[in-house]
Tab-separated table of C-alpha atoms in Angstrom:
chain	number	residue	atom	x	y	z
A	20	UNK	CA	0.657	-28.635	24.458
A	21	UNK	CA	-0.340	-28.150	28.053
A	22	UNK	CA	-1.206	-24.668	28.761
A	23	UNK	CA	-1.356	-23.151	32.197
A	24	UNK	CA	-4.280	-21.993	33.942
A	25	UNK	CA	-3.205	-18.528	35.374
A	26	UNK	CA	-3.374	-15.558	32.968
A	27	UNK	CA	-0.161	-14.248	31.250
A	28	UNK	CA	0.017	-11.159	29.194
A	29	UNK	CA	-0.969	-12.223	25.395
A	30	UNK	CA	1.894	-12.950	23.990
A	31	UNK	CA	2.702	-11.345	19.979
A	32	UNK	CA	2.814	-13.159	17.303
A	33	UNK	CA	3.423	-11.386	13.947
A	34	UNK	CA	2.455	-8.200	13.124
A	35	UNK	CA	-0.615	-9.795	11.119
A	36	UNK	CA	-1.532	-11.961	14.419
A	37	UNK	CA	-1.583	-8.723	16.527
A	38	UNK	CA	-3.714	-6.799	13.525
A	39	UNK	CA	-6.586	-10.340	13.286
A	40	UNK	CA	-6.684	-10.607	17.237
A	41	UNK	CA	-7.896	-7.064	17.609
A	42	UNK	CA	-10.734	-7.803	15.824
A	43	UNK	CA	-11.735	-10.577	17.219
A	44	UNK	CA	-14.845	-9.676	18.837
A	45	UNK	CA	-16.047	-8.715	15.525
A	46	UNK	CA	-16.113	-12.603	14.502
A	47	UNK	CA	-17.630	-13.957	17.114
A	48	UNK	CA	-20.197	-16.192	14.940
A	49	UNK	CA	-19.553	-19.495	13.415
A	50	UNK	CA	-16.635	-20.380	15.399
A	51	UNK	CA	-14.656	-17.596	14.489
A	52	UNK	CA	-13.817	-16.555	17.968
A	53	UNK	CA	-12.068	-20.041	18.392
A	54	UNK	CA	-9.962	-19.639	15.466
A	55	UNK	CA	-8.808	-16.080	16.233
A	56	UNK	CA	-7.931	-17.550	20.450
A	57	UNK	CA	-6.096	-20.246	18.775
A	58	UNK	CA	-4.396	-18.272	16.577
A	59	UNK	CA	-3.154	-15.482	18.921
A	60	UNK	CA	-2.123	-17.717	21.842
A	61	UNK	CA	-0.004	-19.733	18.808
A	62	UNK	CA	-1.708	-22.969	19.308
A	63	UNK	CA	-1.483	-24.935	15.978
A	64	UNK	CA	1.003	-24.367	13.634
A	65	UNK	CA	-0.950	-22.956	10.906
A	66	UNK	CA	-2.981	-20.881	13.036
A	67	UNK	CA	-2.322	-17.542	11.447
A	68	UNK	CA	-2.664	-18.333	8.011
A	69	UNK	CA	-6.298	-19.815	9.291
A	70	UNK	CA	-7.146	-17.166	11.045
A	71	UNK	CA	-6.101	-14.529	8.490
A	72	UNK	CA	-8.274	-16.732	5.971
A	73	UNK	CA	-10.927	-16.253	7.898
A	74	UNK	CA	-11.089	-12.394	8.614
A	75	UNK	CA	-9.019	-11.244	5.572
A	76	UNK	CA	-11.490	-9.409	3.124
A	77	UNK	CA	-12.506	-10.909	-0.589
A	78	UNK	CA	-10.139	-9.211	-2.185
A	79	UNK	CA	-7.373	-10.572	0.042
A	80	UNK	CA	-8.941	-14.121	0.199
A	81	UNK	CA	-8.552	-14.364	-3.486
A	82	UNK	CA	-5.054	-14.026	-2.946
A	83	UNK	CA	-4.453	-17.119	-1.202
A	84	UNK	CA	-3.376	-20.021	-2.478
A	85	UNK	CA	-0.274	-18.044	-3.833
A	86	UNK	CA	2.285	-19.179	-1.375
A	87	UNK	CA	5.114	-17.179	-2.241
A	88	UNK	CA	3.275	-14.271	-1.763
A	89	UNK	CA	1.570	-14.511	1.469
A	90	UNK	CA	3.234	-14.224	4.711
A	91	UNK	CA	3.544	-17.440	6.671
A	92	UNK	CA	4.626	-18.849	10.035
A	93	UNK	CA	7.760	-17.940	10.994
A	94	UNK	CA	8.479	-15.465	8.271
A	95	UNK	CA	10.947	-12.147	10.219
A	96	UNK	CA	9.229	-9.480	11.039
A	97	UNK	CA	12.041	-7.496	12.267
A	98	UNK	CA	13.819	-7.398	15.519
A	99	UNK	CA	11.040	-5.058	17.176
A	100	UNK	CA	8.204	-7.021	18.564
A	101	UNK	CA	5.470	-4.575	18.674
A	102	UNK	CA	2.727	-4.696	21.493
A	103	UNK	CA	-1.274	-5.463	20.334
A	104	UNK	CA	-2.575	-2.047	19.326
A	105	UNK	CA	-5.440	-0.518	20.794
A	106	UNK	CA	-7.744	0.544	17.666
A	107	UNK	CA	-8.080	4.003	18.845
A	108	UNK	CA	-4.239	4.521	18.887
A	109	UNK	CA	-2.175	6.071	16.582
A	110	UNK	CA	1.466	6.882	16.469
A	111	UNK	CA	3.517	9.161	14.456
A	112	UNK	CA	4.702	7.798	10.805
A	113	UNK	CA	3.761	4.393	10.995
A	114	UNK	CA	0.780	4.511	8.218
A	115	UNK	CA	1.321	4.628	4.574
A	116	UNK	CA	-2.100	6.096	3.403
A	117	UNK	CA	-3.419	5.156	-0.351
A	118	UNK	CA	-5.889	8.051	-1.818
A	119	UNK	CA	-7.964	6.179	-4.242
A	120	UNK	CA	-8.994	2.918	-3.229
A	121	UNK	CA	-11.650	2.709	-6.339
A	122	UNK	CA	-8.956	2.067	-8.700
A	123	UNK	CA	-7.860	-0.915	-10.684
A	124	UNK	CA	-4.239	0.934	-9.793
A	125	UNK	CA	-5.528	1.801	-5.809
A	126	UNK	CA	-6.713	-1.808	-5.511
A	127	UNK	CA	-3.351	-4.029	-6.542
A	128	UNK	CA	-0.994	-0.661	-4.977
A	129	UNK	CA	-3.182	-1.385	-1.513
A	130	UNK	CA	-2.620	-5.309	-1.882
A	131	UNK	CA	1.187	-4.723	-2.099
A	132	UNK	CA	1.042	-2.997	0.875
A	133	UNK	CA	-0.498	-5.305	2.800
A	134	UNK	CA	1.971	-8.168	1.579
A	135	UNK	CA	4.310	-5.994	2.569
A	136	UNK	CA	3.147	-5.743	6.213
A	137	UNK	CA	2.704	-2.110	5.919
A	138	UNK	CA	-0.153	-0.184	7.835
A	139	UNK	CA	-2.534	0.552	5.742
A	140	UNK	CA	-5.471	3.612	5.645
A	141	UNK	CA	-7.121	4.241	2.952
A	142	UNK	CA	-9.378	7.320	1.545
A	143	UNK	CA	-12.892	6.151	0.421
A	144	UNK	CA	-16.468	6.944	-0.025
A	145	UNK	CA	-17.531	3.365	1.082
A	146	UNK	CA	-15.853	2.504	4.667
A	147	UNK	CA	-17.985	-0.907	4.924
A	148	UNK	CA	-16.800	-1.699	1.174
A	149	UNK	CA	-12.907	-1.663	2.191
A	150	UNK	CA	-13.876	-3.344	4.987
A	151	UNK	CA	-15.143	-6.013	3.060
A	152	UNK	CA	-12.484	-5.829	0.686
A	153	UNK	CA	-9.458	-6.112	2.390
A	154	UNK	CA	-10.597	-7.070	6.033
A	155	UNK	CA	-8.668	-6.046	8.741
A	156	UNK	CA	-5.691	-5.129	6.881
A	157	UNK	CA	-6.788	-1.084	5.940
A	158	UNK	CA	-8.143	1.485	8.277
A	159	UNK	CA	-10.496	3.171	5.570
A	160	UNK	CA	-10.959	7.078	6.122
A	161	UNK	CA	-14.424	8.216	4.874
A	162	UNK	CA	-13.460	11.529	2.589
A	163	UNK	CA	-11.926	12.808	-0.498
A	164	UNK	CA	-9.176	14.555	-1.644
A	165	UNK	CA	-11.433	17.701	-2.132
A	166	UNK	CA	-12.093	17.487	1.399
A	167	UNK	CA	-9.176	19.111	3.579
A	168	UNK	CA	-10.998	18.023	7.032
A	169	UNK	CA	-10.883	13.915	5.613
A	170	UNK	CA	-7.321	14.482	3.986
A	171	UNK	CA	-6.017	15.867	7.487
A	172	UNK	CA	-8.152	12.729	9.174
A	173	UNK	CA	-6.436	9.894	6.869
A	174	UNK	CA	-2.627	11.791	7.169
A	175	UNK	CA	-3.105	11.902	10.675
A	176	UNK	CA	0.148	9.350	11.699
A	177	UNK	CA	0.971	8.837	8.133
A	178	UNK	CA	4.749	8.251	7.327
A	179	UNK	CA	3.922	8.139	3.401
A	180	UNK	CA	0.703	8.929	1.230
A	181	UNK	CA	0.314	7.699	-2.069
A	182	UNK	CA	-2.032	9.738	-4.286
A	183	UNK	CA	-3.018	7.468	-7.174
A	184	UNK	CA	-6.438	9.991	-8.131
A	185	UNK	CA	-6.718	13.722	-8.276
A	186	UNK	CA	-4.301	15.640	-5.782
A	187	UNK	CA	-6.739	17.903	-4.592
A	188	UNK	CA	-6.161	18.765	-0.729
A	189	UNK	CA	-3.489	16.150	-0.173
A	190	UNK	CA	-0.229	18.485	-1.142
A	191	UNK	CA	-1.235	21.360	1.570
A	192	UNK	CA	-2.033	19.179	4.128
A	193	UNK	CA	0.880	16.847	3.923
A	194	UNK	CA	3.103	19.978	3.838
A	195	UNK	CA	0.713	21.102	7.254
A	196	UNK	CA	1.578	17.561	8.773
A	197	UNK	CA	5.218	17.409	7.477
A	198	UNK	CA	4.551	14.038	5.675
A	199	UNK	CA	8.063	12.436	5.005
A	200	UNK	CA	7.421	11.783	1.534
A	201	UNK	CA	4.867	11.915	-0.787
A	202	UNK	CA	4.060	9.758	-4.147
A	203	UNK	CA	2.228	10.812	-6.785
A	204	UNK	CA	1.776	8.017	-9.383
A	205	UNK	CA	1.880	9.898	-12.852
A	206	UNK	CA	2.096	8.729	-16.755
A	207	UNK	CA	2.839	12.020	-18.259
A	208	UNK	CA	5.742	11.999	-20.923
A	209	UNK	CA	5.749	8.198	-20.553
A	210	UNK	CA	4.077	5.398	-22.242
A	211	UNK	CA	3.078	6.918	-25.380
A	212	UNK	CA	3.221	5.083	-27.669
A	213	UNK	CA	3.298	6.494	-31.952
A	214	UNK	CA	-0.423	6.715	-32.694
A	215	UNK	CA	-3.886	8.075	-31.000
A	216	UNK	CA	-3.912	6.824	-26.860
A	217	UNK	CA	-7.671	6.599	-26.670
A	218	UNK	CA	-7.050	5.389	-22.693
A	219	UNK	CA	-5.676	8.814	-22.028
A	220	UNK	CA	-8.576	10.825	-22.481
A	221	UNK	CA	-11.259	9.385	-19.731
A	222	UNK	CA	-10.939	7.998	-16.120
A	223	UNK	CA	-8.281	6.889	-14.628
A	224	UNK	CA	-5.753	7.061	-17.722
A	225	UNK	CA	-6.840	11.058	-17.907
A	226	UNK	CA	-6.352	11.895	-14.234
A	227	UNK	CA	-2.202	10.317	-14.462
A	228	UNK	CA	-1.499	11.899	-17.586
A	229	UNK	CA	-2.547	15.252	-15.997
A	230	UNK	CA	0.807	17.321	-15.693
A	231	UNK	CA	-1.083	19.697	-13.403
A	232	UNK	CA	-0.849	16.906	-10.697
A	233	UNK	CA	2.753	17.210	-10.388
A	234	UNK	CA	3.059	20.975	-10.165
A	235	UNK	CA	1.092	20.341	-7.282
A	236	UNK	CA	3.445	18.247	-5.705
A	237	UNK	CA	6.514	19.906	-6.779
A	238	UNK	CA	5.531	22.910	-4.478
A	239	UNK	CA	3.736	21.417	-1.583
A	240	UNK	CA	7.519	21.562	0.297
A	241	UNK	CA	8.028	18.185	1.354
A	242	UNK	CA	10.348	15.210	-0.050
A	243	UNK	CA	8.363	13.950	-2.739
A	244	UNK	CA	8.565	11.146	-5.619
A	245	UNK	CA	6.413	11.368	-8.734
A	246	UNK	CA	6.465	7.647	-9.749
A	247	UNK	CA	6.357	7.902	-13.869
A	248	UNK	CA	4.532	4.539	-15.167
A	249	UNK	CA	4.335	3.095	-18.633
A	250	UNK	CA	1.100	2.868	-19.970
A	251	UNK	CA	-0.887	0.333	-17.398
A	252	UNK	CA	-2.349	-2.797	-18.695
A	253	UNK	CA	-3.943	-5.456	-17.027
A	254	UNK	CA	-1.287	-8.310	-17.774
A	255	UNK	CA	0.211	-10.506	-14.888
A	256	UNK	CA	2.698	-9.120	-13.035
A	257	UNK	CA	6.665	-10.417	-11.804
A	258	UNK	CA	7.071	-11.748	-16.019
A	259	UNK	CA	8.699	-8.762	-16.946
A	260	UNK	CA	12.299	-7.114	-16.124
A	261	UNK	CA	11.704	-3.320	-15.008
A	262	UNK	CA	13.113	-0.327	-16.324
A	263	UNK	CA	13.928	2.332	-13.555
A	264	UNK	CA	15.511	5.676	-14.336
A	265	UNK	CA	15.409	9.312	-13.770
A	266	UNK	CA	13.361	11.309	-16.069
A	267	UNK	CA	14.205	11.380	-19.113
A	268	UNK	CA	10.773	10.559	-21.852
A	269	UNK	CA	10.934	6.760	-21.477
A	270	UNK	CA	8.406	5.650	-23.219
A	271	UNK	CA	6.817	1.748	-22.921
A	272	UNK	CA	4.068	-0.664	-21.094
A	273	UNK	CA	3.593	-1.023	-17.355
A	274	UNK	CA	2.104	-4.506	-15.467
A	275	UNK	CA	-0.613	-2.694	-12.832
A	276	UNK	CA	0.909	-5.328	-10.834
A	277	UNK	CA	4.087	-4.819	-11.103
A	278	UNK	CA	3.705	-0.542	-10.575
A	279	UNK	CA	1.934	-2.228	-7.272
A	280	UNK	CA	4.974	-3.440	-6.490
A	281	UNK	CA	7.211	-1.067	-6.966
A	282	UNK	CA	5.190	1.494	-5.377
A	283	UNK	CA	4.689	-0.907	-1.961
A	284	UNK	CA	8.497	-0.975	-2.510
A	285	UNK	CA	9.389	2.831	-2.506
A	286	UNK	CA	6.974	3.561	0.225
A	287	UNK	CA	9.744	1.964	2.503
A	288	UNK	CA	12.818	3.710	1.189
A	289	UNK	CA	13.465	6.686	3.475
A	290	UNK	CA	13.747	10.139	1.143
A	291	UNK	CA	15.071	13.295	1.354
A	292	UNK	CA	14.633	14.211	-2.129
A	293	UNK	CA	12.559	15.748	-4.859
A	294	UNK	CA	12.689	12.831	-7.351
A	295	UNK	CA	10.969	12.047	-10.884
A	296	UNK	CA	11.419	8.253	-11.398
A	297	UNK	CA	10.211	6.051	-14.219
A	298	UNK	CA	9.041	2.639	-14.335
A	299	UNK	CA	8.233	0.707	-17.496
A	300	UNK	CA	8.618	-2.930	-18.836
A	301	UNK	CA	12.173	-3.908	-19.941
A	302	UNK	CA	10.706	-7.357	-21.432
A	303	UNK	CA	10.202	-11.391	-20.896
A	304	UNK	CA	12.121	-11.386	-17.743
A	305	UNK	CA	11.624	-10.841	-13.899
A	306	UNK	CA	11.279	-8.602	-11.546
A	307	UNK	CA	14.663	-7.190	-10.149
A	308	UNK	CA	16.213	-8.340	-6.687
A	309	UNK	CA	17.613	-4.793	-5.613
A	310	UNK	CA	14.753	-2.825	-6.710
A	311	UNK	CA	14.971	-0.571	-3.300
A	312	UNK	CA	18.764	-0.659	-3.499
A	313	UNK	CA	17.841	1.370	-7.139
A	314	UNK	CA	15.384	3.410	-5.884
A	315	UNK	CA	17.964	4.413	-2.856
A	316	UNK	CA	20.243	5.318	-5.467
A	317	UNK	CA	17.580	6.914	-7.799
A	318	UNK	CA	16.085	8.997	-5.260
A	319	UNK	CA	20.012	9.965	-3.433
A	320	UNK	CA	21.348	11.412	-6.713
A	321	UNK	CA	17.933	13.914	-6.516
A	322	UNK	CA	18.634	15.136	-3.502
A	323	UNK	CA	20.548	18.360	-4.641
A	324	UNK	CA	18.393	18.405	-7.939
């Protein structure tokens, strides 16, 4: 390939080209900077995947390997070609922001996102730990949810927030901001299962079965969906048909992995509506094909709920 000497504007890639170029000048040591100039001028043909190996975070890196999962070369990004962002830019409802990055749930809900080619912030205590985690695939806010001034911060451009942890702030403030939708991941009525849940009663497992959560939501006054999940285990994910429904006391098991992906795929259907939707394991199986044709149709017949 003979490139020419004068300068041309930078030409864009994908959207994950665009996102690793930017930071760049972060990796300047061990021949990073190489990779990254290779990568975003298109020179080699598995430039991007190299260069995101490089600069993607552990957490990311330890999902490579897994090639129907990870974008590639050529994959469509859309019709849109999108010009290299400026890091101090923002525009109006491009980010889908995740409130509890801590999380076994936060953790696999983020990854999803990312394979989706979403924009990603996240809230966190630890900035430099989600930096390491996921690279430069999450803008991390530093904040909680008990912390309006942080919550405004991290919905500032936000199209969708996911709130995985305690509510807190995050139903005023997207109702300030006029956040498009909100999802609240919940377990209440579903998953139990006959018998003592012992999971329910600390952590994680206490904070979604808390039915105070979604009387938050249900008045902050914007579209929201409150995401119902089985009770979560830590078994792979995409071996299991799904069971999606309106509310109505399903009760079952729930993949972490496969809520992950159903969440990164409702956070891209446009609502209007107040939904309750719930998600458990239908059994050996896989994963649907339509899954945001149902939750289009899920979410439409809430609208005059």
């Amino acid at each position: 390939m003979r490139i020419a000497a004068t300068r041309a504007p930078a030409p864009v890639a994908s959207p994950a080209t665009s996102s690793v170029s930017r930071v760049c000048h972060l990796n300047a040591q061990h021949g990073r900077r190489v990779a990254c100039r290779a990568a975003y001028l298109g020179i080699g043909g598995m430039g991007d995947e190299l260069t995101d190996f490089i600069t993607a975070g552990r957490k990311m890196r330890r999902w490579y390997g897994q090639e129907d999962r990870m974008p590639k070369d050529g994959d469509d990004f859309g019709d849109e070609e999108p010009d290299p962002v400026d890091e101090e830019d923002e525009f109006d409802g491009e980010y889908i922001v995740v409130t509890e990055s801590d999380s076994p749930t936060g953790e696999l809900i983020i990854l999803q996102l990312i394979l989706n080619r979403e924009k990603v912030k996240v809230l966190c205590q630890n900035s430099e730990a989600v930096k390491s985690a996921y690279g430069p695939y999450v803008t991390p806010v530093v904040g909680s949810t008990k912390d309006g001034q942080s919550v405004s911060t991290a919905l500032k451009g936000a199209k969708c927030v996911i709130c995985v942890g305690e509510v807190g702030e995050v139903a005023s403030v997207a109702a300030r901001k006029s956040v498009s939708n909100v999802v609240l991941i919940s377990s209440v009525g579903v998953g139990q299962q006959k018998g003592f849940d012992f999971g329910s009663m600390f952590g994680e497992g206490a904070t979604l079965a808390d039915p105070k959560r979604e009387e938050q939501i249900e008045n902050c006054g914007v579209p929201y969906t409150i995401l119902r999940c089985g009770k979560l285990s830590d078994s792979p994910g995409g071996i299991s048909d799904l069971k999606l429904a309106s509310s109505n006391g399903t009760q079952g098991v729930l993949s972490r992995e496969d809520l992950g992906w159903v969440v990164a795929a409702l956070a891209g259907v446009p609502n209007n509506a107040r939904a309750v939707i719930e998600v458990v394991s239908g059994g050996p199986g896989s994963r649907p094909d339509d899954v945001e044709k149902t939750l289009q149709s899920l979410l439409e017949s809430n609208v005059d709920a």
